[in-house]
């Protein structure tokens, strides 16, 4: 099995999974918070916030990547801040790839979670409060569990998006084997080289398999969510 | 445990302006839908805030807009049984029941799971999910969930309104048991005369966001022209004297006479409240002859009020309790009915209804 793929190819797959997982896990709390604000908040600028969250979905990925480079590059304002405060460098590192993937998947995640929060009957939350639960407990014991199908769907969508992310990532963190070369970047590099066709095809098949698995999982969760809503 | 409420709240075009004192036992909030009953209960529970006013529970101020006091719903220790149950769909019946108990400090808990499960007859449901329960079962679990939070006071907002007649009959005895065994003060919202007559000690008549009348059930219902003439009636208290399974009737005794009603499930000696609608009462002057009507009560006319139609409302005194009769204007003239006159009130057996 190990001979099927070269070490570089394994590297790309491993890096892709790591980048996508970190991107999804780290963005999840923010995704839930933003979804809650968009679903429940009634404040000035809500539409603007909604627009900003959705921007990565409609902008060319290259533009998103370039903006990330400007902001999170070592000389960018946010990049400098993170490096000085947390010692965290994004530029040309796998962390930068995770940041790019997280941001590209964020609108999909927020959308799925928001829809499921909006479908929750708030009367159930009232019932919980009359039983002695404060706001935080109502959220943890009623809102969050009832939004769980949407949260899981959002996680799958964001993860799948991260696996396929190419444009923003290559623009922001380039295409360094072992550092920032994820599966899509590796395929891109392989088809540029004369003998790379076979390897590119192998990675392509693996890519398809992973995406398909994610799709099937999200479909299954969507169905469960629909069943839960009618019960 | 008493409530002292004086609140005002504007909800859209609707204006709620309530002043109310409740006593121990069951206080019914009675009125048409849209009269403001549910808003009042939500104010008491802390789900909405009044514009002005205060709510005091047994000396403990829950709301006072003057002093900016507002105790959050979760800290009021007021149980709330909603019309639609509102069980948590993601939790089993057992977890639903224990939700409030889990949030109640150990020292404040009263009643255990077993006791409440027993009281409500929900033993067999514990492992099920709410979506697998019937409407009546859901409502019993909802009552149990509210009780297990060990509240000082219980609010019930039309807990039977969404149920059919059979389901109502299934749950009413449990609420009666709750009233009789728990000594938990209850505010019970309903637009059903039958439910209120059967359950409540006192009734507050709510109309257009105001309390129109407050007092013992019998008194308030006797002056109940406001609820619509057709349904007006009075509530009497009678004791079960005998059960007659062969003829399917229950014999009741009242100070003013005896009553025969369709079978009511109750032990001999139990005090029942029964409702008699004004339109089901016939008046006779002197001793009536041979009649098919079995129920005859000795009565005295207290007052005669001209209705809006050709009917006349007659207020009676039967053994010290108020009762209403509705007769035609012609009958008043022919029988020479006047206040102070002794009459016999004839009530069709089928008109009596304990539910």
Coordinates of C-alpha atoms in Angstrom, one line a residue:
Chain A
X1 CA 0.0 0.0 0.0
X2 CA 2.8 2.4 0.8
X3 CA 4.4 1.8 -2.6
X4 CA 1.1 3.0 -4.2
X5 CA 2.0 6.5 -3.2
X6 CA 5.4 8.3 -2.9
X7 CA 6.4 9.9 0.4
X8 CA 5.7 13.3 -1.1
X9 CA 2.2 12.2 -2.1
X10 CA 1.6 10.9 1.4
X11 CA 2.9 14.1 2.8
X12 CA 0.4 16.1 0.7
X13 CA -2.6 13.9 1.9
X14 CA -1.5 14.1 5.5
X15 CA -1.0 17.8 5.3
X16 CA -4.4 18.3 3.6
X17 CA -6.2 16.3 6.4
X18 CA -4.3 18.2 9.1
X19 CA -4.9 21.6 7.5
X20 CA -8.6 20.9 7.0
X21 CA -9.2 19.5 10.5
X22 CA -7.4 22.4 12.2
X23 CA -9.3 24.9 10.0
X24 CA -12.6 23.3 10.8
X25 CA -12.1 22.8 14.6
X26 CA -10.7 26.3 15.2
X27 CA -13.4 28.0 13.2
X28 CA -16.2 26.1 14.8
X29 CA -16.6 28.2 18.0
X30 CA -16.5 31.3 15.9
X31 CA -19.0 29.8 13.4
X32 CA -21.4 29.0 16.2
X33 CA -21.1 32.5 17.7
X34 CA -21.6 34.3 14.4
X35 CA -24.5 32.0 13.5
X36 CA -26.1 32.8 16.8
X37 CA -25.6 36.5 16.4
X38 CA -27.0 36.4 12.8
X39 CA -30.0 34.2 13.8
X40 CA -31.0 36.0 17.0
X41 CA -29.4 39.4 17.0
X42 CA -31.4 42.5 16.1
X43 CA -28.8 45.2 15.8
X44 CA -27.6 47.8 13.4
X45 CA -25.1 46.4 11.0
X46 CA -26.4 42.8 11.0
X47 CA -26.8 42.8 7.2
X48 CA -23.2 44.1 6.9
X49 CA -21.9 41.4 9.1
X50 CA -23.9 38.8 7.1
X51 CA -22.3 40.2 3.9
X52 CA -18.8 40.1 5.2
X53 CA -19.2 36.5 6.4
X54 CA -20.4 35.5 3.0
X55 CA -17.7 37.4 1.0
X56 CA -15.3 34.5 0.6
X57 CA -18.1 32.5 -1.0
X58 CA -18.6 35.1 -3.8
X59 CA -15.1 36.6 -4.2
X60 CA -12.5 35.0 -6.5
X61 CA -10.3 32.8 -4.1
X62 CA -7.2 34.6 -5.5
X63 CA -8.6 37.9 -4.1
X64 CA -9.2 36.3 -0.7
X65 CA -5.7 34.9 -0.7
X66 CA -4.2 38.2 -1.7
X67 CA -6.1 40.0 1.0
X68 CA -4.9 37.4 3.5
X69 CA -1.3 38.0 2.3
X70 CA -1.7 41.7 2.8
X71 CA -3.2 41.4 6.3
X72 CA -1.5 38.3 7.7
X73 CA 1.8 38.4 5.8
X74 CA 4.8 38.9 8.2
X75 CA 4.7 42.7 7.4
X76 CA 0.9 42.8 7.4
X77 CA -0.8 44.5 10.5
X78 CA -2.5 41.3 11.7
X79 CA 0.4 39.0 10.8
X80 CA 2.8 41.2 12.8
X81 CA 0.3 41.2 15.7
X82 CA 0.0 37.5 15.9
X83 CA 3.7 36.9 15.5
X84 CA 4.5 39.3 18.4
X85 CA 1.7 38.3 20.7
X86 CA 1.4 34.6 20.2
X87 CA 4.6 33.7 18.2
X88 CA 2.2 32.5 15.5
X89 CA 3.4 32.9 11.9
X90 CA 0.9 32.3 9.0
X91 CA 2.9 33.4 5.9
X92 CA 4.2 30.3 4.0
X93 CA 3.4 27.9 6.8
X94 CA 0.8 25.2 7.1
X95 CA -0.9 27.4 9.7
X96 CA -1.5 29.9 6.9
X97 CA -3.0 27.2 4.8
X98 CA -5.4 26.3 7.7
X99 CA -6.3 30.0 8.0
X100 CA -7.1 30.3 4.3
X101 CA -9.1 27.1 4.4
X102 CA -11.0 28.1 7.5
X103 CA -12.0 31.4 6.0
X104 CA -13.1 29.9 2.7
X105 CA -15.2 27.3 4.5
X106 CA -16.6 29.8 7.1
X107 CA -19.7 31.0 5.1
X108 CA -20.8 27.4 4.5
X109 CA -20.4 26.5 8.2
X110 CA -22.2 29.7 9.5
X111 CA -25.1 29.2 7.0
X112 CA -25.8 25.6 8.1
X113 CA -25.6 26.4 11.8
X114 CA -27.7 29.5 11.5
X115 CA -30.5 27.7 9.7
X116 CA -30.7 25.1 12.4
X117 CA -30.7 27.7 15.1
X118 CA -33.4 29.6 13.4
X119 CA -35.5 26.5 13.2
X120 CA -35.4 26.0 17.0
X121 CA -38.7 26.7 18.8
X122 CA -37.8 29.4 21.3
X123 CA -40.7 28.4 23.5
X124 CA -38.5 25.4 24.5
X125 CA -35.9 27.8 25.7
X126 CA -38.6 29.7 27.7
X127 CA -39.6 26.4 29.2
X128 CA -36.0 25.7 30.3
X129 CA -35.8 29.1 31.9
X130 CA -39.0 28.5 34.0
X131 CA -37.4 25.3 35.2
X132 CA -34.5 27.2 36.7
X133 CA -31.9 27.5 33.9
X134 CA -30.0 30.7 33.4
X135 CA -29.1 32.0 29.9
X136 CA -25.8 30.0 29.6
X137 CA -27.5 26.8 30.8
X138 CA -30.4 27.3 28.4
X139 CA -27.9 27.6 25.6
X140 CA -25.8 24.6 26.6
X141 CA -28.7 22.2 27.4
X142 CA -31.4 23.2 24.9
X143 CA -30.2 25.5 22.1
X144 CA -26.9 23.7 21.4
X145 CA -28.2 20.1 21.4
X146 CA -31.1 21.1 19.2
X147 CA -28.8 22.8 16.8
X148 CA -26.5 19.8 16.7
X149 CA -27.6 18.4 13.3
X150 CA -26.9 21.8 11.7
X151 CA -23.6 22.1 13.5
X152 CA -22.5 18.7 12.2
X153 CA -23.6 19.5 8.7
X154 CA -21.7 22.8 8.9
X155 CA -18.6 21.0 10.1
X156 CA -18.7 18.5 7.2
X157 CA -19.3 21.3 4.6
X158 CA -16.5 23.4 6.0
X159 CA -14.1 20.3 6.1
X160 CA -15.0 19.4 2.5
X161 CA -14.5 23.0 1.4
X162 CA -11.1 23.0 3.1
X163 CA -10.0 19.8 1.4
X164 CA -10.6 21.3 -2.0
X165 CA -9.3 24.8 -1.3
X166 CA -6.7 25.8 -3.8
X167 CA -6.8 29.4 -5.0
X168 CA -6.6 31.3 -1.7
X169 CA -4.1 28.9 -0.2
X170 CA -1.6 28.9 -3.1
X171 CA -1.9 32.7 -3.3
X172 CA -1.3 33.2 0.5
X173 CA 1.2 30.5 1.4
X174 CA 2.5 29.3 -2.0
X175 CA 3.2 25.7 -2.8
X176 CA 6.1 24.4 -0.7
X177 CA 6.3 20.5 -0.6
X178 CA 6.0 19.3 3.0
X179 CA 5.1 22.8 4.2
X180 CA 2.1 24.1 2.4
X181 CA 1.6 21.7 -0.4
X182 CA -1.9 20.2 0.1
X183 CA -3.5 17.7 -2.2
X184 CA -4.9 20.3 -4.7
X185 CA -1.6 22.1 -4.8
X186 CA 0.3 18.8 -5.3
X187 CA -1.9 17.9 -8.2
X188 CA -1.4 21.3 -9.7
X189 CA 2.4 20.9 -9.4
X190 CA 2.4 17.4 -10.8
X191 CA 0.5 18.2 -14.0
X192 CA 3.1 20.9 -14.6
X193 CA 5.9 18.3 -14.7
X194 CA 6.3 15.9 -17.7
X195 CA 6.2 12.6 -15.8
X196 CA 3.7 13.7 -13.2
X197 CA 0.5 12.4 -14.9
X198 CA 0.3 9.0 -13.1
X199 CA 0.9 10.6 -9.7
X200 CA -1.6 13.4 -10.4
X201 CA -4.2 10.7 -11.3
X202 CA -3.6 8.8 -8.1
X203 CA -4.1 11.9 -6.0
X204 CA -7.1 12.9 -8.0
X205 CA -8.7 9.5 -7.2
X206 CA -8.0 9.8 -3.5
X207 CA -9.3 13.4 -3.6
X208 CA -12.5 12.1 -5.2
X209 CA -12.8 9.4 -2.5
X210 CA -12.4 11.8 0.4
X211 CA -14.9 14.3 -1.1
X212 CA -17.4 11.6 -1.8
X213 CA -17.2 10.3 1.7
X214 CA -17.7 13.8 3.1
X215 CA -20.7 14.3 0.8
X216 CA -22.4 11.1 1.8
X217 CA -21.9 11.9 5.5
X218 CA -23.4 15.4 5.0
X219 CA -26.3 14.0 3.1
X220 CA -26.9 11.5 5.9
X221 CA -26.8 14.2 8.5
X222 CA -29.1 16.5 6.5
X223 CA -31.6 13.6 6.4
X224 CA -31.4 13.1 10.1
X225 CA -31.9 16.8 10.7
X226 CA -35.0 16.8 8.5
X227 CA -36.4 13.8 10.4
X228 CA -35.6 15.5 13.8
X229 CA -37.4 18.6 12.7
X230 CA -40.7 16.8 11.9
X231 CA -40.6 14.7 15.0
Chain B
X1 CA -48.6 31.5 49.6
X2 CA -50.3 34.4 48.0
X3 CA -49.7 36.6 44.9
X4 CA -50.1 40.3 44.9
X5 CA -50.1 41.6 41.4
X6 CA -50.5 45.2 40.1
X7 CA -49.2 45.5 36.6
X8 CA -49.7 47.4 33.3
X9 CA -48.3 46.3 30.0
X10 CA -48.9 47.5 26.4
X11 CA -48.7 44.7 23.9
X12 CA -49.3 46.2 20.4
X13 CA -52.8 47.6 20.5
X14 CA -53.7 45.5 23.5
X15 CA -53.6 47.0 27.0
X16 CA -53.2 44.8 30.0
X17 CA -54.1 46.4 33.3
X18 CA -54.3 43.9 36.1
X19 CA -54.7 44.2 39.9
X20 CA -55.1 40.8 41.5
X21 CA -54.6 39.1 44.8
X22 CA -54.6 35.3 44.9
X23 CA -55.1 33.1 47.9
X24 CA -54.1 29.5 48.6
X25 CA -55.5 26.7 46.6
X26 CA -56.5 27.0 42.9
X27 CA -57.1 30.4 41.4
X28 CA -58.6 30.3 37.9
X29 CA -58.0 33.0 35.4
X30 CA -61.1 32.7 33.3
X31 CA -62.0 34.5 30.1
X32 CA -62.2 34.4 26.4
X33 CA -59.1 33.7 24.3
X34 CA -57.4 37.0 23.6
X35 CA -58.5 38.5 27.0
X36 CA -54.9 38.6 28.3
X37 CA -54.8 35.5 30.5
X38 CA -51.7 34.1 28.9
X39 CA -49.9 37.5 29.0
X40 CA -50.7 37.8 32.7
X41 CA -49.3 34.3 33.3
X42 CA -46.1 35.1 31.3
X43 CA -45.7 38.3 33.4
X44 CA -46.0 36.2 36.6
X45 CA -43.5 33.6 35.3
X46 CA -41.0 36.3 34.3
X47 CA -41.1 35.6 30.5
X48 CA -42.2 39.1 29.8
X49 CA -41.6 42.4 31.7
X50 CA -44.4 44.8 32.7
X51 CA -44.2 48.4 31.7
X52 CA -45.3 49.4 35.2
X53 CA -46.2 47.8 38.4
X54 CA -45.1 45.1 40.8
X55 CA -45.6 41.4 41.5
X56 CA -45.1 40.1 45.0
X57 CA -45.1 36.4 45.9
X58 CA -45.6 35.9 49.6
X59 CA -43.7 39.0 50.6
X60 CA -40.9 38.3 48.0
X61 CA -40.8 41.0 45.4
X62 CA -40.4 39.5 41.9
X63 CA -41.0 42.6 39.9
X64 CA -41.0 46.3 40.9
X65 CA -40.6 48.7 38.0
X66 CA -40.3 51.6 40.5
X67 CA -37.3 50.1 42.2
X68 CA -36.0 48.4 39.0
X69 CA -36.4 44.9 40.5
X70 CA -36.8 42.1 38.1
X71 CA -36.1 38.5 39.2
X72 CA -35.2 36.3 36.2
X73 CA -37.6 33.5 35.3
X74 CA -35.1 30.8 36.4
X75 CA -34.9 32.3 39.9
X76 CA -38.6 32.7 40.6
X77 CA -39.3 29.1 41.6
X78 CA -42.6 29.2 39.8
X79 CA -43.5 26.1 37.8
X80 CA -45.1 26.6 34.5
X81 CA -47.2 24.0 32.6
X82 CA -47.7 25.3 29.0
X83 CA -50.7 24.6 26.8
X84 CA -48.5 22.7 24.3
X85 CA -46.4 20.8 26.8
X86 CA -43.1 22.1 25.4
X87 CA -41.2 18.9 26.3
X88 CA -37.5 18.9 25.2
X89 CA -37.5 16.8 22.0
X90 CA -33.9 15.8 22.4
X91 CA -34.3 14.3 25.9
X92 CA -36.1 11.2 27.1
X93 CA -39.1 11.5 29.3
X94 CA -37.0 10.7 32.3
X95 CA -34.4 13.4 31.4
X96 CA -37.2 15.9 30.8
X97 CA -38.7 15.1 34.2
X98 CA -35.3 15.5 35.9
X99 CA -34.3 18.7 34.1
X100 CA -35.6 21.1 36.6
X101 CA -34.8 18.9 39.6
X102 CA -31.1 18.9 38.4
X103 CA -31.1 22.7 38.5
X104 CA -32.7 22.9 42.0
X105 CA -30.4 23.1 45.0
X106 CA -30.6 19.9 47.1
X107 CA -32.0 21.7 50.2
X108 CA -34.9 23.2 48.2
X109 CA -36.1 20.0 46.7
X110 CA -39.4 18.4 47.7
X111 CA -41.0 15.3 46.2
X112 CA -39.0 12.7 44.4
X113 CA -39.1 11.2 41.0
X114 CA -40.9 8.1 42.2
X115 CA -43.6 10.1 44.0
X116 CA -44.3 12.3 41.0
X117 CA -44.2 9.4 38.5
X118 CA -46.7 7.7 40.8
X119 CA -49.0 10.7 41.1
X120 CA -49.2 11.2 37.4
X121 CA -49.2 7.5 36.3
X122 CA -46.2 7.9 33.9
X123 CA -44.1 5.0 35.1
X124 CA -44.3 3.2 31.7
X125 CA -43.3 6.3 29.7
X126 CA -39.9 7.0 31.4
X127 CA -37.7 5.5 28.7
X128 CA -39.6 7.0 25.8
X129 CA -38.9 10.1 23.7
X130 CA -41.5 12.9 23.7
X131 CA -42.3 12.4 20.0
X132 CA -43.6 8.9 20.9
X133 CA -46.2 10.2 23.5
X134 CA -49.8 11.0 23.0
X135 CA -51.1 14.5 23.7
X136 CA -52.4 13.5 27.1
X137 CA -49.2 11.7 28.1
X138 CA -47.1 14.7 27.0
X139 CA -49.2 16.9 29.2
X140 CA -48.8 14.7 32.2
X141 CA -45.1 14.6 31.7
X142 CA -45.0 18.4 31.4
X143 CA -46.9 18.6 34.7
X144 CA -44.4 16.2 36.3
X145 CA -41.4 18.2 34.9
X146 CA -42.8 21.4 36.4
X147 CA -43.4 19.7 39.8
X148 CA -39.9 18.2 40.0
X149 CA -38.3 21.6 39.8
X150 CA -39.9 21.9 43.3
X151 CA -41.7 25.2 42.7
X152 CA -43.3 27.4 45.3
X153 CA -46.2 28.0 43.0
X154 CA -47.6 26.5 39.9
X155 CA -48.9 28.2 36.7
X156 CA -51.0 26.1 34.3
X157 CA -51.9 27.8 31.0
X158 CA -54.8 25.9 29.5
X159 CA -53.1 22.6 30.0
X160 CA -56.1 20.7 28.6
X161 CA -57.1 23.1 25.8
X162 CA -55.2 21.2 23.1
X163 CA -56.7 17.8 24.1
X164 CA -59.9 16.1 23.1
X165 CA -62.6 15.3 25.6
X166 CA -61.3 11.8 26.5
X167 CA -57.8 13.0 27.1
X168 CA -59.2 15.8 29.3
X169 CA -61.1 13.3 31.4
X170 CA -57.8 11.4 31.6
X171 CA -55.8 14.3 33.0
X172 CA -58.3 16.1 35.2
X173 CA -58.2 13.6 38.1
X174 CA -54.4 14.0 38.2
X175 CA -54.7 17.8 38.5
X176 CA -57.4 17.3 41.2
X177 CA -55.0 14.9 43.1
X178 CA -52.3 17.5 42.8
X179 CA -54.6 20.2 44.2
X180 CA -55.7 17.9 47.1
X181 CA -52.4 16.3 48.1
X182 CA -49.7 18.8 47.4
X183 CA -51.1 22.0 48.9
X184 CA -49.3 23.8 46.0
X185 CA -51.0 27.0 45.1
X186 CA -52.0 27.0 41.5
X187 CA -53.0 29.7 39.0
X188 CA -55.0 27.9 36.4
X189 CA -55.8 29.6 33.1
X190 CA -58.8 28.3 31.2
X191 CA -61.7 29.4 29.1
X192 CA -63.7 26.3 30.0
X193 CA -66.4 26.8 32.6
X194 CA -66.4 23.1 33.3
X195 CA -62.7 22.9 34.1
X196 CA -62.8 26.0 36.3
X197 CA -65.9 24.8 38.1
X198 CA -64.3 21.5 38.8
X199 CA -60.8 22.6 39.8
X200 CA -60.8 26.2 41.1
X201 CA -61.4 27.6 44.6
X202 CA -61.4 31.2 43.4
X203 CA -61.9 32.6 40.0
X204 CA -60.7 35.9 38.4
X205 CA -62.8 36.9 35.4
X206 CA -60.5 38.5 32.9
X207 CA -61.9 40.6 30.1
X208 CA -60.0 43.0 27.7
X209 CA -56.9 42.9 29.9
X210 CA -58.7 43.7 33.1
X211 CA -60.0 41.7 36.1
X212 CA -63.8 42.1 35.9
X213 CA -64.6 40.0 39.0
X214 CA -62.7 38.0 41.6
X215 CA -64.1 35.7 44.2
X216 CA -65.3 32.1 45.0
X217 CA -66.2 30.2 41.9
X218 CA -69.9 30.0 42.8
X219 CA -70.3 33.7 43.3
X220 CA -68.4 34.8 40.3
X221 CA -70.1 32.3 38.0
X222 CA -73.5 33.4 39.3
X223 CA -72.9 36.9 38.0
X224 CA -71.5 35.7 34.8
X225 CA -73.6 37.4 32.2
X226 CA -70.4 38.8 30.8
X227 CA -69.3 35.5 29.4
X228 CA -72.3 35.2 27.2
X229 CA -75.8 34.5 28.2
X230 CA -76.0 31.1 26.7
X231 CA -73.2 29.7 28.8
X232 CA -74.1 31.5 32.0
X233 CA -74.6 29.2 35.0
X234 CA -73.9 28.6 38.6
X235 CA -71.8 26.1 40.5
X236 CA -73.2 24.2 43.4
X237 CA -71.4 22.0 45.9
X238 CA -73.0 18.6 46.5
X239 CA -72.0 15.4 48.3
X240 CA -72.1 12.0 46.6
X241 CA -74.8 10.1 48.5
X242 CA -75.0 6.9 46.5
X243 CA -73.8 5.2 43.3
X244 CA -76.4 3.4 41.3
X245 CA -74.5 1.3 38.7
X246 CA -77.6 -0.4 37.4
X247 CA -79.3 2.7 36.2
X248 CA -76.0 4.4 35.5
X249 CA -76.6 7.4 37.8
X250 CA -75.0 9.1 40.8
X251 CA -77.1 10.5 43.5
X252 CA -76.0 13.7 45.1
X253 CA -77.3 15.5 48.1
X254 CA -77.4 19.3 48.4
X255 CA -78.9 21.3 51.3
X256 CA -81.7 22.4 49.0
X257 CA -82.6 18.9 47.8
X258 CA -81.2 15.9 46.1
X259 CA -79.9 15.5 42.6
X260 CA -79.6 12.6 40.2
X261 CA -76.8 12.9 37.6
X262 CA -75.3 10.7 35.0
X263 CA -72.6 8.5 36.6
X264 CA -69.6 10.4 38.0
X265 CA -66.6 8.5 39.1
X266 CA -66.3 9.5 42.7
X267 CA -66.5 7.8 46.1
X268 CA -69.6 8.2 48.3
X269 CA -69.1 11.1 50.7
X270 CA -67.0 13.1 48.3
X271 CA -67.8 16.8 47.8
X272 CA -68.3 17.6 44.1
X273 CA -68.7 20.9 42.3
X274 CA -71.4 20.7 39.7
X275 CA -72.4 23.3 37.2
X276 CA -75.9 24.1 36.3
X277 CA -76.5 26.4 33.3
X278 CA -79.2 29.0 33.6
X279 CA -80.9 27.7 30.5
X280 CA -81.3 24.2 32.0
X281 CA -83.2 25.5 35.0
X282 CA -87.0 25.5 35.0
X283 CA -88.9 27.3 37.8
X284 CA -92.2 26.1 39.4
X285 CA -94.3 28.0 41.9
X286 CA -95.6 25.8 44.6
X287 CA -95.2 22.0 44.7
X288 CA -94.9 20.7 41.1
X289 CA -97.0 17.7 40.2
X290 CA -95.8 14.5 38.5
X291 CA -92.9 15.4 36.3
X292 CA -90.1 13.5 34.6
X293 CA -87.6 16.0 35.9
X294 CA -85.8 14.3 38.8
X295 CA -83.9 17.2 40.3
X296 CA -85.8 19.6 42.4
X297 CA -84.2 22.2 44.6
X298 CA -86.0 24.5 47.0
X299 CA -85.1 28.1 46.0
X300 CA -85.9 31.7 46.7
X301 CA -85.8 34.4 44.1
X302 CA -83.1 37.0 45.0
X303 CA -83.4 39.3 42.0
X304 CA -84.7 39.5 38.5
X305 CA -82.6 41.1 35.7
X306 CA -83.9 42.0 32.3
X307 CA -81.6 40.5 29.6
X308 CA -80.9 41.8 26.2
X309 CA -83.3 39.4 24.5
X310 CA -86.8 38.3 25.4
X311 CA -85.2 36.2 28.2
X312 CA -85.0 37.2 31.8
X313 CA -82.2 36.2 34.2
X314 CA -83.3 35.2 37.6
X315 CA -80.9 35.0 40.5
X316 CA -81.8 32.4 43.1
X317 CA -80.7 31.3 46.5
X318 CA -80.6 27.6 46.9
X319 CA -79.6 26.5 50.4
X320 CA -77.4 29.6 50.8
X321 CA -75.7 29.2 47.4
X322 CA -76.4 31.4 44.4
X323 CA -77.9 29.9 41.3
X324 CA -79.1 31.3 38.0
X325 CA -82.2 30.6 36.0
X326 CA -83.2 31.9 32.6
X327 CA -86.9 32.1 31.8
X328 CA -89.0 34.1 29.3
X329 CA -90.6 37.4 30.1
X330 CA -94.0 35.9 29.7
X331 CA -93.3 33.3 32.3
X332 CA -92.3 36.0 34.8
X333 CA -95.6 37.7 34.2
X334 CA -97.8 34.6 34.3
X335 CA -96.2 33.1 37.4
X336 CA -95.9 36.5 39.1
X337 CA -92.3 36.0 39.9
X338 CA -90.9 38.6 42.3
X339 CA -87.9 38.8 44.6
X340 CA -88.5 36.9 47.8
X341 CA -90.8 34.4 46.3
X342 CA -90.2 30.7 47.2
X343 CA -90.0 28.5 44.1
X344 CA -88.9 25.0 43.1
X345 CA -85.9 24.9 40.7
X346 CA -86.2 22.0 38.3
X347 CA -83.0 20.8 36.7
X348 CA -82.8 18.2 34.0
X349 CA -80.6 15.4 35.1
X350 CA -78.6 15.5 31.9
X351 CA -77.8 19.1 32.4
X352 CA -75.5 18.4 35.3
X353 CA -71.9 17.9 34.4
X354 CA -69.0 17.3 36.7
X355 CA -66.4 17.5 34.0

